[in-house]
Backbone as JSON Lines, residues from 0, in Angstrom:
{"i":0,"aa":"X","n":[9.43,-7.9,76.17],"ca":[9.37,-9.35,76.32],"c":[10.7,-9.88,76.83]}
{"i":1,"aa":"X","n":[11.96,-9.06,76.24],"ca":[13.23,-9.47,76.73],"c":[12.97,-9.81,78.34]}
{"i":2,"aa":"X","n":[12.76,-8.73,79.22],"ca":[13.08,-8.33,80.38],"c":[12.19,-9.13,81.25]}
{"i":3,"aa":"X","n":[10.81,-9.72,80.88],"ca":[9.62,-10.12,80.92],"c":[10.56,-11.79,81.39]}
{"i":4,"aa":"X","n":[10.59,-12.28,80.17],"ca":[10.97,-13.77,80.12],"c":[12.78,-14.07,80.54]}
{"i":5,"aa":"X","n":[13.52,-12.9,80.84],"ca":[15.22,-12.92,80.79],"c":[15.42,-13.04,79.74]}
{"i":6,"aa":"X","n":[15.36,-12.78,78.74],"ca":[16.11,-13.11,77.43],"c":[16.53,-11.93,76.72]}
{"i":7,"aa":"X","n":[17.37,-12.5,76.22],"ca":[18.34,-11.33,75.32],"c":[17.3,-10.94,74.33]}
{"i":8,"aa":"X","n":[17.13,-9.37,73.78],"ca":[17.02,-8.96,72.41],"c":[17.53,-9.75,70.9]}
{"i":9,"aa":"X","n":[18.71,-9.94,71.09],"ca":[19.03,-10.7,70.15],"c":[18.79,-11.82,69.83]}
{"i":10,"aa":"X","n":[18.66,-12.53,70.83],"ca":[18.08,-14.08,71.03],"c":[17.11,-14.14,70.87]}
{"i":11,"aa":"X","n":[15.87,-13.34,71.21],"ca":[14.5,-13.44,70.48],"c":[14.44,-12.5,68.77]}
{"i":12,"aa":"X","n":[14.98,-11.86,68.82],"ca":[15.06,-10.92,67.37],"c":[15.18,-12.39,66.33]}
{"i":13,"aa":"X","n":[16.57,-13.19,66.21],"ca":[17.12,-14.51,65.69],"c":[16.35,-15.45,65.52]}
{"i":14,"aa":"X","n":[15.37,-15.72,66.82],"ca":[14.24,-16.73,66.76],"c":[13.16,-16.24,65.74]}
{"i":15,"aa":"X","n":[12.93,-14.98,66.28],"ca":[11.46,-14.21,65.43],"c":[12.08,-14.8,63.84]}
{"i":16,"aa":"X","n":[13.53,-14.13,63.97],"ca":[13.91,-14.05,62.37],"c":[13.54,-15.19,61.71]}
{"i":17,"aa":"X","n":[14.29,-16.42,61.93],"ca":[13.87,-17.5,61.74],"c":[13.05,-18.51,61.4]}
{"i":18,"aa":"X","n":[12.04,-18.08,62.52],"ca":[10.95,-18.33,62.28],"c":[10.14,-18.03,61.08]}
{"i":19,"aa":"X","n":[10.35,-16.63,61.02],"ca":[9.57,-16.28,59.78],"c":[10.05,-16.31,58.32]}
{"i":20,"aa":"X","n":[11.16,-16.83,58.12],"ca":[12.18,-17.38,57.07],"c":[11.42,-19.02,57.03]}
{"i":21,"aa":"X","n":[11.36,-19.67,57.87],"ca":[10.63,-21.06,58.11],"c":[9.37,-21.07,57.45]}
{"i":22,"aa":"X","n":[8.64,-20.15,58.03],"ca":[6.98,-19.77,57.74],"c":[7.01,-19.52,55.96]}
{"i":23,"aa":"X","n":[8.0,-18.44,55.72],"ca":[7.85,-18.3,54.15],"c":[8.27,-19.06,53.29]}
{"i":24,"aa":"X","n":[9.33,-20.46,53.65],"ca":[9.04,-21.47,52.88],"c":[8.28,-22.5,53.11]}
{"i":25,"aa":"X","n":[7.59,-22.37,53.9],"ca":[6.53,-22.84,53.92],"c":[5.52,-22.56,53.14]}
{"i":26,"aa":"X","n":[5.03,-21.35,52.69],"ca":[4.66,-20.69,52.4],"c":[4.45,-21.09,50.74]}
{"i":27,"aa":"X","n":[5.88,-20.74,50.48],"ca":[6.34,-20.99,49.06],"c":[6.33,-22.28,48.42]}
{"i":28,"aa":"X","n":[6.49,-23.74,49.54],"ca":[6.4,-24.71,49.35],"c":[5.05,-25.34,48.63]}
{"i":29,"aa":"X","n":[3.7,-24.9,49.95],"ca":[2.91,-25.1,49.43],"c":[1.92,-24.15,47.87]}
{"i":30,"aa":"X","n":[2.3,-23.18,47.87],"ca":[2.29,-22.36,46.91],"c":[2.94,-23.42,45.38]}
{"i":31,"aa":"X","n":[3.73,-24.03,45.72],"ca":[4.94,-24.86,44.62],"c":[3.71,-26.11,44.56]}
{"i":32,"aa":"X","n":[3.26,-26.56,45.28],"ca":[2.18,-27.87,45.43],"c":[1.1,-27.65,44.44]}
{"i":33,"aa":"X","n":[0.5,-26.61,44.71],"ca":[-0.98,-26.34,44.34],"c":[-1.08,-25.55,43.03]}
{"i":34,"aa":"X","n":[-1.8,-25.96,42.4],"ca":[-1.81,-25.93,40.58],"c":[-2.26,-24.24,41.03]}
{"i":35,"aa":"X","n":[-2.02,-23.75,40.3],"ca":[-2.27,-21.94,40.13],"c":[-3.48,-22.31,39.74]}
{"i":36,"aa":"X","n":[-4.54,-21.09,40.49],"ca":[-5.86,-20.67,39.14],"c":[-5.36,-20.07,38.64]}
{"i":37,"aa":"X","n":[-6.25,-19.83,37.14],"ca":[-5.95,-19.15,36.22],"c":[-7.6,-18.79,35.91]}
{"i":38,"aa":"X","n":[-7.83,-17.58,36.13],"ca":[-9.36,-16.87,35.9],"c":[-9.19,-16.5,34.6]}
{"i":39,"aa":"X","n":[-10.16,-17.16,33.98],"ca":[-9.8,-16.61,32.39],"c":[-11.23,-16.0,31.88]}
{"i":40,"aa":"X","n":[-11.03,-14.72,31.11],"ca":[-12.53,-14.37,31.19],"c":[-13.23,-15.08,29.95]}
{"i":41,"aa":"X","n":[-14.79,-15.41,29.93],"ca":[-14.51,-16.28,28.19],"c":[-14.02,-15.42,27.29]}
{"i":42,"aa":"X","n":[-14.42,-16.09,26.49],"ca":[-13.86,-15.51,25.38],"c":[-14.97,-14.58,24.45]}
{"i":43,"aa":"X","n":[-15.51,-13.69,23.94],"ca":[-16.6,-12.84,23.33],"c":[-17.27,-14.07,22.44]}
{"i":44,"aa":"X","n":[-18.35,-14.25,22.71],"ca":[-19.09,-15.26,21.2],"c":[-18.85,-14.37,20.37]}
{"i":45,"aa":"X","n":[-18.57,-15.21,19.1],"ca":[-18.28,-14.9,17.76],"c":[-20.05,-14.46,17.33]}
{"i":46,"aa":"X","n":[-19.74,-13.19,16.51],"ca":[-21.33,-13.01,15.59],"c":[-21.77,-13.52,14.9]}
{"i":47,"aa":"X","n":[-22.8,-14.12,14.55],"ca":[-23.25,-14.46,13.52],"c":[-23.58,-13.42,12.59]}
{"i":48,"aa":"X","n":[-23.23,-12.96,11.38],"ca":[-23.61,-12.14,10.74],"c":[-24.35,-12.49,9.47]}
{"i":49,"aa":"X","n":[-25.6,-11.98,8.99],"ca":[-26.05,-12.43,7.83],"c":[-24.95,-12.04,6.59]}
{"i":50,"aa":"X","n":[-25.28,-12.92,5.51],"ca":[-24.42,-12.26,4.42],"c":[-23.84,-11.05,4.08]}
{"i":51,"aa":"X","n":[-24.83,-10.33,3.94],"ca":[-24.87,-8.8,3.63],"c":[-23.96,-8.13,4.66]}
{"i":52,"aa":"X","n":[-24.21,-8.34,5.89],"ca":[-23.61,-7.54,6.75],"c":[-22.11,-8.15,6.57]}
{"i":53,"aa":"X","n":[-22.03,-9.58,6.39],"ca":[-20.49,-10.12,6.64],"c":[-19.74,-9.5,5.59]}
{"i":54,"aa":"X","n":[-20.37,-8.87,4.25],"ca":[-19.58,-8.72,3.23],"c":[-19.58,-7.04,3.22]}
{"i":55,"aa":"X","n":[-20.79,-6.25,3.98],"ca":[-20.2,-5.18,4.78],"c":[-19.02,-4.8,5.36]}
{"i":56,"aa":"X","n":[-19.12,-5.73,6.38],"ca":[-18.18,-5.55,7.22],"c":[-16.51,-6.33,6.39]}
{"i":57,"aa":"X","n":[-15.98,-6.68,5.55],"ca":[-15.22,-7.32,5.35],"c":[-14.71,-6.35,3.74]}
{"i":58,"aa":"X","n":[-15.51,-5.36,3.24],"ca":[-15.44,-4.63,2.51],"c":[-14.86,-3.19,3.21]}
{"i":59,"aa":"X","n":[-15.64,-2.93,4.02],"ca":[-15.15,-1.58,4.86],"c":[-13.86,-1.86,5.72]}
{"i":60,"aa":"X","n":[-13.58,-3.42,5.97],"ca":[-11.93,-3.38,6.86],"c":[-11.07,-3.07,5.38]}
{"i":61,"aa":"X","n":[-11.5,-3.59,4.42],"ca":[-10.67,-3.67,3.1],"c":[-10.04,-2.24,2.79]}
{"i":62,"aa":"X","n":[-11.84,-1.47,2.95],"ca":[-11.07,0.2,1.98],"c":[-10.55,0.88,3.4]}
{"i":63,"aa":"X","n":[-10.53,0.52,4.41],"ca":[-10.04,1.19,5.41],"c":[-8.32,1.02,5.43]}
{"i":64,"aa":"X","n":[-7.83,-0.52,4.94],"ca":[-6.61,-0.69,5.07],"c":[-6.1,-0.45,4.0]}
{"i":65,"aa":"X","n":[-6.69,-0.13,2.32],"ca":[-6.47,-0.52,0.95],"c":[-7.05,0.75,0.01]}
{"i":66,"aa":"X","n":[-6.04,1.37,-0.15],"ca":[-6.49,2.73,-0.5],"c":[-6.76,2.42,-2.31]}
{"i":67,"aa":"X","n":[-7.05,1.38,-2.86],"ca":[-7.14,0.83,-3.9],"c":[-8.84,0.42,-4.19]}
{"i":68,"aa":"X","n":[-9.24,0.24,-2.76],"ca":[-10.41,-0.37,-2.39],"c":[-11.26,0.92,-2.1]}
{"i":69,"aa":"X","n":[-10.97,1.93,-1.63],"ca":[-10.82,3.36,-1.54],"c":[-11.53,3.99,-2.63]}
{"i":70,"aa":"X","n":[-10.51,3.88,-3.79],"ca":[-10.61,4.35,-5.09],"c":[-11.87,3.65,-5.38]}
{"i":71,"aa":"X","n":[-11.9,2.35,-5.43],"ca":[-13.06,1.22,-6.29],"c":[-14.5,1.63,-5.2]}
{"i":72,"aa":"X","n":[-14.43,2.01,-4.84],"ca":[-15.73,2.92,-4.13],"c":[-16.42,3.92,-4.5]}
{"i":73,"aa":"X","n":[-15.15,4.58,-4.54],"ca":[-15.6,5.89,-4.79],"c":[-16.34,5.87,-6.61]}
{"i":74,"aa":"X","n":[-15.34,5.25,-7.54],"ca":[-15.55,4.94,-8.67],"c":[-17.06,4.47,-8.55]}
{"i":75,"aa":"X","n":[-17.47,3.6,-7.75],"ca":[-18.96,3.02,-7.62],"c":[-19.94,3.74,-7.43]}
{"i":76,"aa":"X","n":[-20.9,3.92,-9.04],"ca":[-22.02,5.05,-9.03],"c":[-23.26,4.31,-7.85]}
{"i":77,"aa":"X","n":[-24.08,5.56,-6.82],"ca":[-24.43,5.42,-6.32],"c":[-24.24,4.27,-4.85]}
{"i":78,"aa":"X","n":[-22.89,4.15,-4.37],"ca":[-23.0,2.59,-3.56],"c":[-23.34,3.42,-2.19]}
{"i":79,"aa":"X","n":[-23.96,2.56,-1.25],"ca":[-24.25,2.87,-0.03],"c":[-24.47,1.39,0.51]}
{"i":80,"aa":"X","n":[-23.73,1.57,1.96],"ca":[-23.96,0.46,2.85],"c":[-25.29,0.24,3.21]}
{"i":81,"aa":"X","n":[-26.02,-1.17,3.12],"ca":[-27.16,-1.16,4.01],"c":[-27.24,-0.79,5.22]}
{"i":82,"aa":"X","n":[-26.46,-1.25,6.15],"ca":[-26.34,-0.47,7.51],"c":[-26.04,0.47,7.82]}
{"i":83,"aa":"X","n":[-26.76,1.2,8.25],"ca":[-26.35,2.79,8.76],"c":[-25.01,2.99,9.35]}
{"i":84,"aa":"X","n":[-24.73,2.13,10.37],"ca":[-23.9,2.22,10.99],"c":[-21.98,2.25,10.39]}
{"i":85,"aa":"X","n":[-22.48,1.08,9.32],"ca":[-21.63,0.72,8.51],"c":[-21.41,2.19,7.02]}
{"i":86,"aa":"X","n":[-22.46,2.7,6.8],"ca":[-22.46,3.9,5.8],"c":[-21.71,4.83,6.79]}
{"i":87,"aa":"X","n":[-22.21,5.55,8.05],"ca":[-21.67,6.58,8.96],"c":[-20.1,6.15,8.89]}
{"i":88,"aa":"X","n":[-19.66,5.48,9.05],"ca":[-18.2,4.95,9.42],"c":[-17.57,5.06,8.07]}
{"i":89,"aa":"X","n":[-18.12,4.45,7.24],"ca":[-17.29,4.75,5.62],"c":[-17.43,6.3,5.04]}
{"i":90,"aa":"X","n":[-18.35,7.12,5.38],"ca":[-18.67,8.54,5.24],"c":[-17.56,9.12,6.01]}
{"i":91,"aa":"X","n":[-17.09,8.81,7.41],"ca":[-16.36,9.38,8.73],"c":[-14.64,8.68,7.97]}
{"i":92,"aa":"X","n":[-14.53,7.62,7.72],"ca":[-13.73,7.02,6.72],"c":[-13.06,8.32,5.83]}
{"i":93,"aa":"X","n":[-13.82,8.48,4.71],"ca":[-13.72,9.64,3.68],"c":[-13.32,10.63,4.26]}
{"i":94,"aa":"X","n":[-13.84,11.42,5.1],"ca":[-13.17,12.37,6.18],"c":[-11.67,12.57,6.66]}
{"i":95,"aa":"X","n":[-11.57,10.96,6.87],"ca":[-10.29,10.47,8.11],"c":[-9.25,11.13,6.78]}
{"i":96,"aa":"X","n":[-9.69,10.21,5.61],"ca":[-8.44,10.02,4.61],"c":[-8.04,11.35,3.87]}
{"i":97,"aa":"X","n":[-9.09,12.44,3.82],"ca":[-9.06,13.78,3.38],"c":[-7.69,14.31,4.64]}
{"i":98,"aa":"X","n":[-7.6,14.2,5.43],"ca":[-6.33,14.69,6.97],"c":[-5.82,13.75,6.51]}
{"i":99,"aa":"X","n":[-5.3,12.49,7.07],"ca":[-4.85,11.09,6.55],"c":[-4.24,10.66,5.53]}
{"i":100,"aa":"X","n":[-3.04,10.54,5.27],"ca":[-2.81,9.46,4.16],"c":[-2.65,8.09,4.76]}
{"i":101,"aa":"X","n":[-2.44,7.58,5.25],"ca":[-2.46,6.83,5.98],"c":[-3.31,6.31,6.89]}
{"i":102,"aa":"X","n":[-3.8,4.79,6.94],"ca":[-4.72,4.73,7.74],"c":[-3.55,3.82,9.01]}
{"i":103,"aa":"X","n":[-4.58,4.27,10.02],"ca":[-3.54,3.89,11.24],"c":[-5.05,3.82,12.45]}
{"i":104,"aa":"X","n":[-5.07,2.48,13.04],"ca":[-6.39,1.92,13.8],"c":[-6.44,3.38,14.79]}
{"i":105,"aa":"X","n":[-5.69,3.39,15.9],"ca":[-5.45,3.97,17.21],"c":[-6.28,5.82,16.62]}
{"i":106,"aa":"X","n":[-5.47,6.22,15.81],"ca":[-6.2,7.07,15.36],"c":[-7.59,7.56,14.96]}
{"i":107,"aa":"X","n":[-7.87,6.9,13.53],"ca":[-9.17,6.33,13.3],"c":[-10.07,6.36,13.93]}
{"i":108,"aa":"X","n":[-9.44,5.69,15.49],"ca":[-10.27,5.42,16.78],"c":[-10.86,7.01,17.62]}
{"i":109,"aa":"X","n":[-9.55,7.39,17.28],"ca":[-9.89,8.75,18.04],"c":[-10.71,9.69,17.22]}
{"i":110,"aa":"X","n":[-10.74,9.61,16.05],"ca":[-10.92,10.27,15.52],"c":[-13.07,9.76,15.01]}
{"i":111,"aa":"X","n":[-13.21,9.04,15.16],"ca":[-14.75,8.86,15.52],"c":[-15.13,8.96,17.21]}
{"i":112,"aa":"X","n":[-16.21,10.14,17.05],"ca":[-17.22,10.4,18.61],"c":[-17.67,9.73,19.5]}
{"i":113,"aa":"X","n":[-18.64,8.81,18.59],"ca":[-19.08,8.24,18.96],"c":[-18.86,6.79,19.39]}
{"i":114,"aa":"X","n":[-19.26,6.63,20.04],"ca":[-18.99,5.29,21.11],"c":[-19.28,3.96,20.63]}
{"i":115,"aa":"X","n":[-20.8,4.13,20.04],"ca":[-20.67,2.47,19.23],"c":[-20.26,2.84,18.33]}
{"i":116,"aa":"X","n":[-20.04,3.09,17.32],"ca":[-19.1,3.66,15.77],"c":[-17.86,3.0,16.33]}
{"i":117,"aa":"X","n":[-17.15,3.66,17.98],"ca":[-16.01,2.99,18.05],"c":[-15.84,1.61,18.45]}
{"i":118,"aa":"X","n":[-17.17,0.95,18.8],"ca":[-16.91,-0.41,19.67],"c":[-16.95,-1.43,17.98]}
{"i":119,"aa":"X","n":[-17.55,-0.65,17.22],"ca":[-17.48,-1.28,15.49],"c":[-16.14,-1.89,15.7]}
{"i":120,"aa":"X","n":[-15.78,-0.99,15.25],"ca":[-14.19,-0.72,14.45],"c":[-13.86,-1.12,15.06]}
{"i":121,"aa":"X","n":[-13.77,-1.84,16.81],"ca":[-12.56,-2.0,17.64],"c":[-13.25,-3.9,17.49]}
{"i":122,"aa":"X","n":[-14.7,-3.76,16.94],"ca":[-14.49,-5.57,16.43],"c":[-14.18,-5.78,15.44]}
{"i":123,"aa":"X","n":[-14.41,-4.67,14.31],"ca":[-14.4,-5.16,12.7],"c":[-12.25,-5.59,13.06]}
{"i":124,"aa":"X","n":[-11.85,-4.49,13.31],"ca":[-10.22,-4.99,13.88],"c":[-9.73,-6.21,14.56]}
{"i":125,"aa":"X","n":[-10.43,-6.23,15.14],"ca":[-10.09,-7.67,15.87],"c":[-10.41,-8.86,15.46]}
{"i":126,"aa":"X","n":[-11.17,-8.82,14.49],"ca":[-12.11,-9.89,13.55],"c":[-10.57,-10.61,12.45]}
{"i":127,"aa":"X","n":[-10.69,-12.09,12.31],"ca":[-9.72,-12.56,11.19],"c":[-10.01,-12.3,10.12]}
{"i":128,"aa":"X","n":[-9.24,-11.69,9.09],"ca":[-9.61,-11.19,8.01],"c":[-8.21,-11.69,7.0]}
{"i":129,"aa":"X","n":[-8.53,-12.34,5.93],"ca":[-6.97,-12.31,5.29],"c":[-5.92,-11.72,4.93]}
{"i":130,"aa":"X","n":[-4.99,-11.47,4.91],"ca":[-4.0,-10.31,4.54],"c":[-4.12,-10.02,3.24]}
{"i":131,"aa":"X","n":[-4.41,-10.5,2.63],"ca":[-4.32,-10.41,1.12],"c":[-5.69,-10.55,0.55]}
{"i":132,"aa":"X","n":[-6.14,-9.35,-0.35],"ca":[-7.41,-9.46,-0.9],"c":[-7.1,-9.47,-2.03]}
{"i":133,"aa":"X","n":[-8.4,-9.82,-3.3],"ca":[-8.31,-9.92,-4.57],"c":[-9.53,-8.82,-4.71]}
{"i":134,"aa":"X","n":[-9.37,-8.54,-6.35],"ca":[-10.42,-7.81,-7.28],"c":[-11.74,-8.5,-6.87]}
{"i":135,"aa":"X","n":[-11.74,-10.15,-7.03],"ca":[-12.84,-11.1,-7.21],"c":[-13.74,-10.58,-5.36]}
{"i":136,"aa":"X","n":[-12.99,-10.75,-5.1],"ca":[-13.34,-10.87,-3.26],"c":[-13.9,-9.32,-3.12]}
{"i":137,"aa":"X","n":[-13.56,-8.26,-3.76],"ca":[-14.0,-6.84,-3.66],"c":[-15.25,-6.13,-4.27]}
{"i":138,"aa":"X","n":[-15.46,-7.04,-5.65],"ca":[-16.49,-7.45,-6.7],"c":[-17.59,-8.14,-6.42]}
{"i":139,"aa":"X","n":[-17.09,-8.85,-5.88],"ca":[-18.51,-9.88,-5.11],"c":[-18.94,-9.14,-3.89]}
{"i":140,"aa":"X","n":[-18.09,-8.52,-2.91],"ca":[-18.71,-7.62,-2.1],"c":[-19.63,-6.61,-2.13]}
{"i":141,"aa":"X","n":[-19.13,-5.94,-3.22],"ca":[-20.5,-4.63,-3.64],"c":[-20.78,-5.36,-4.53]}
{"i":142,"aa":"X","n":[-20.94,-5.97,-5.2],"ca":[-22.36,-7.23,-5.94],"c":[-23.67,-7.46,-4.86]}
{"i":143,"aa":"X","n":[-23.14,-7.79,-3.59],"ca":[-24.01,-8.31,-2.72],"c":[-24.51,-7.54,-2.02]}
{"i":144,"aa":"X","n":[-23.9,-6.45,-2.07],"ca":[-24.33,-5.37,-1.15],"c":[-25.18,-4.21,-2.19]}
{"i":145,"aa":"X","n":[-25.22,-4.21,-3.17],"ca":[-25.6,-3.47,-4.07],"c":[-26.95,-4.07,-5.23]}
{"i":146,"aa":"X","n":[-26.63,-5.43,-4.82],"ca":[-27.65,-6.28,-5.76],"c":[-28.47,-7.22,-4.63]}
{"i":147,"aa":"X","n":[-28.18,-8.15,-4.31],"ca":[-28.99,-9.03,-3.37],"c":[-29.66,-8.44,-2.7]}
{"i":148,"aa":"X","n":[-29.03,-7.42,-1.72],"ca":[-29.92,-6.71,-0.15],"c":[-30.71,-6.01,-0.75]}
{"i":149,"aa":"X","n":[-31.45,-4.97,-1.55],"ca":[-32.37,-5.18,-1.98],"c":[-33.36,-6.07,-2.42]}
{"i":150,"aa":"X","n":[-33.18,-7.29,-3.08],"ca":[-33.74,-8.46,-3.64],"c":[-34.43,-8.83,-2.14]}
{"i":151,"aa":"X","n":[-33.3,-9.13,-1.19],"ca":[-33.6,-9.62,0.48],"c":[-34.87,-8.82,0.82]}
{"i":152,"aa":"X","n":[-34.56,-7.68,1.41],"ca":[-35.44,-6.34,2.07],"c":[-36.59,-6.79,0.88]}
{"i":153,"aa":"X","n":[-36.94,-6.72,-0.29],"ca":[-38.06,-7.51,-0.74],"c":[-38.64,-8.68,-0.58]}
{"i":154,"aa":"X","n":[-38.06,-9.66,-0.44],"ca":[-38.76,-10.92,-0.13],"c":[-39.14,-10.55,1.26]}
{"i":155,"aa":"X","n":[-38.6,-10.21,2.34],"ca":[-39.29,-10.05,4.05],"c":[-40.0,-9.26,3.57]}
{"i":156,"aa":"X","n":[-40.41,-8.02,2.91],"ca":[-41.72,-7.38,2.72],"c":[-42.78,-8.08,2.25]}
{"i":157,"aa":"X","n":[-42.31,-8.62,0.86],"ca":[-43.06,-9.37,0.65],"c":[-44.05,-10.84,1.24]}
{"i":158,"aa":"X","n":[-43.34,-11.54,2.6],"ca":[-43.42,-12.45,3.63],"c":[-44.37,-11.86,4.38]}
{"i":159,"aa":"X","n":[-44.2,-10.43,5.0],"ca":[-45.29,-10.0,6.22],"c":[-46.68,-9.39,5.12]}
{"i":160,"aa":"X","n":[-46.39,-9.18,3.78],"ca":[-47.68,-8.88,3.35],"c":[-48.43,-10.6,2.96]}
{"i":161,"aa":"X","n":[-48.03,-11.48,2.27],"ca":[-48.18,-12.77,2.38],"c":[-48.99,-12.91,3.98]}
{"i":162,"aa":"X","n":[-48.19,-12.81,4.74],"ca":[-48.85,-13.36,6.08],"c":[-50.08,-12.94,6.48]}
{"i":163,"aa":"X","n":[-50.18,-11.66,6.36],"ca":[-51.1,-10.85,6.3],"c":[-52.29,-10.78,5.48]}
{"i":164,"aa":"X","n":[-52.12,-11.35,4.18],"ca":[-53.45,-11.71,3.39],"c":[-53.53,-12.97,3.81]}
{"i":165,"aa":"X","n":[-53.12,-14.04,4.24],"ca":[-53.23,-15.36,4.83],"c":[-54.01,-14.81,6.02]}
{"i":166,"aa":"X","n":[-53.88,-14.3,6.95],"ca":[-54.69,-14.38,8.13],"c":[-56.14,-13.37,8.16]}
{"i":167,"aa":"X","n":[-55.96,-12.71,6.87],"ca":[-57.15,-12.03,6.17],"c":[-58.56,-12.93,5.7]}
{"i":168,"aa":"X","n":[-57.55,-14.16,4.8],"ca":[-58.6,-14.9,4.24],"c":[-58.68,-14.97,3.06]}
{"i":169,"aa":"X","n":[-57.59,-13.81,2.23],"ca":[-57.91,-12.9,1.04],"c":[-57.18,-14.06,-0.17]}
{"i":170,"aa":"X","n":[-57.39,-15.23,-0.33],"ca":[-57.35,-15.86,-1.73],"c":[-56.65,-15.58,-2.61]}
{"i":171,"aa":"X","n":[-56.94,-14.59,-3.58],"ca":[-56.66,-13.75,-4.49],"c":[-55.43,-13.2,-4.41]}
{"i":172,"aa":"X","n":[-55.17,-12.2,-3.69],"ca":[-54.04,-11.62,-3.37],"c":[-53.2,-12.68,-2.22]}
{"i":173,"aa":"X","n":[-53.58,-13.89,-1.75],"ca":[-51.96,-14.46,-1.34],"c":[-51.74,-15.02,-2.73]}
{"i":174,"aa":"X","n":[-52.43,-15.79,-3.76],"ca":[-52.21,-15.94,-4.86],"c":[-51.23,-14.96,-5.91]}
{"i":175,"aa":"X","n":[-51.62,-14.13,-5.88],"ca":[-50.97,-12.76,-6.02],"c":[-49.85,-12.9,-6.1]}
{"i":176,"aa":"X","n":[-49.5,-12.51,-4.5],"ca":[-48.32,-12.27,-3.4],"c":[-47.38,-13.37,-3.65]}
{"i":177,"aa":"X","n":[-47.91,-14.7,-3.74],"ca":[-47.17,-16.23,-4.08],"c":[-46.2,-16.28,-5.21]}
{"i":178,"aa":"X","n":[-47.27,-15.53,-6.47],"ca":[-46.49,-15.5,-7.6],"c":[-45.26,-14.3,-7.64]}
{"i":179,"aa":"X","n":[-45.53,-13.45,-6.75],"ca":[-44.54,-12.45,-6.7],"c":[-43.4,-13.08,-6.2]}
{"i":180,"aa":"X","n":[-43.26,-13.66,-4.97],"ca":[-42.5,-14.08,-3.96],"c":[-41.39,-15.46,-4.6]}
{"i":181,"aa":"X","n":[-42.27,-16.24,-5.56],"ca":[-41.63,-17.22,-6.55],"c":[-41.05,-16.16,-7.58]}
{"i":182,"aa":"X","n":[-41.31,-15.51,-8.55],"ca":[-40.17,-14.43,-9.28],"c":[-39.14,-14.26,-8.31]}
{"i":183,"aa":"X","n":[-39.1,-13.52,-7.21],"ca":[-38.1,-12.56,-6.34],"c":[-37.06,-13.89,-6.45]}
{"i":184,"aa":"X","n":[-37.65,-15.06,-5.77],"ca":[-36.86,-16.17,-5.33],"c":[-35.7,-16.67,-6.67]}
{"i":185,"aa":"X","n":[-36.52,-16.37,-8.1],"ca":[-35.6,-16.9,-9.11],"c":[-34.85,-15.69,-9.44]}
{"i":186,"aa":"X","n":[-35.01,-14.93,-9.3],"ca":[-34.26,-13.92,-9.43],"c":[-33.14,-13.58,-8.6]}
{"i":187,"aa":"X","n":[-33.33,-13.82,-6.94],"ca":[-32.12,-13.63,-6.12],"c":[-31.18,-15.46,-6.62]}
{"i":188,"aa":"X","n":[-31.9,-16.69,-6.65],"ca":[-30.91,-17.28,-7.51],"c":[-30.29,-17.02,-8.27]}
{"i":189,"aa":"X","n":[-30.97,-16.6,-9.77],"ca":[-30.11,-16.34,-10.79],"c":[-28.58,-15.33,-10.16]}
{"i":190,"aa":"X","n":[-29.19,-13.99,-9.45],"ca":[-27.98,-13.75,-9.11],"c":[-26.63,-14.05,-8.17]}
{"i":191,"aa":"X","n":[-27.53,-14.9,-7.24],"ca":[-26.72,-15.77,-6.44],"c":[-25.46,-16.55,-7.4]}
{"i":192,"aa":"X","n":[-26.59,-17.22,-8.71],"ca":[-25.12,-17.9,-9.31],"c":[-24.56,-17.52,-10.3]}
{"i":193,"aa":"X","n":[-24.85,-16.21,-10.2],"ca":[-24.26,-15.4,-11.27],"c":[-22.56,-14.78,-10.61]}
{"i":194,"aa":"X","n":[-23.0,-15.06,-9.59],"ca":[-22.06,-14.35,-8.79],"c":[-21.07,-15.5,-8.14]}
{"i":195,"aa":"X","n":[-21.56,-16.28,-8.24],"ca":[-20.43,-17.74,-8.3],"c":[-19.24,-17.58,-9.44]}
């Protein structure tokens, strides 16, 4: 282009330079103008969890971090999680802590196979939970998990057999079924406020 137009190398090199020193505050200027996006991904909806499961799940972050909570388990004749998912993990738990004195997330993590087992644990972790637990808060957990969810899993049985002699016709036995379903009901009260 020098030789093209007469011009020096340097004299166009200086211009080019220039120019493009010009262009990039330009550049930067309007960049300085215009509000940034910010792509934010949402945020995960929060679960709704029924009782049982919330006090599942809020029991198993407990003996996972609380080797006290650990003990008060094990001490507990016959306890088992209603959820499978939630029993497999406290079973895999027992395991961890047999290698383990210490519980430590990252590990833990590695140390379960399976994939939803790990997507659990990587919400039950991320979930707000208080730093500080009590006896009362650990007590009422396997109360509810050990007393109510049974009581529960009865009344829905009891509901689809109800429904079911209702669309039968059968008199007698929703009569039956009615009076059953009123016991269950004073009974998961009573322990409801027993447990208050």
């Amino acid at each position: 282009m020098a030789k093209r137009f007469s011009l020096e190398k340097r004299s166009l090199a200086g211009q080019l330079h220039s120019l493009l020193q010009q262009r990039a505050r330009q550049d930067f200027q309007q960049q300085k103008q215009q509000p940034a996006l910010v792509v934010a991904k949402p945020a995960p909806a929060a679960k709704n969890y029924q009782r049982v499961e919330k006090a599942e799940r809020l029991l198993l972050y407990r003996l996972l971090h609380s080797y006290d909570v650990r003990l008060k388990l094990r001490e507990t004749p016959n306890f088992v999680f209603v959820h499978d998912q939630y029993q497999t993990i406290y079973l895999l738990a027992e395991g961890y802590f047999k290698r383990y004195d210490e519980y430590d997330p990252a590990r833990f993590l590695d140390f379960l196979a399976d994939e939803k087992l790990r997507q659990q644990m990587v919400e039950l972790e991320v979930e707000n939970h208080a730093t500080v637990s009590s006896n009362e808060e650990i007590d009422d957990c396997i109360r509810l998990i050990t007393q109510l969810s049974p009581l529960e899993e009865q009344l829905t049985a009891l509901k689809q057999e109800l429904e079911t002699a209702r669309r039968m016709n059968n008199q007698a036995l929703v009569e039956k079924l009615t009076i059953k379903f009123v016991e269950l009901l004073k009974q998961r009260q009573l322990k409801k406020s027993a447990s208050l």
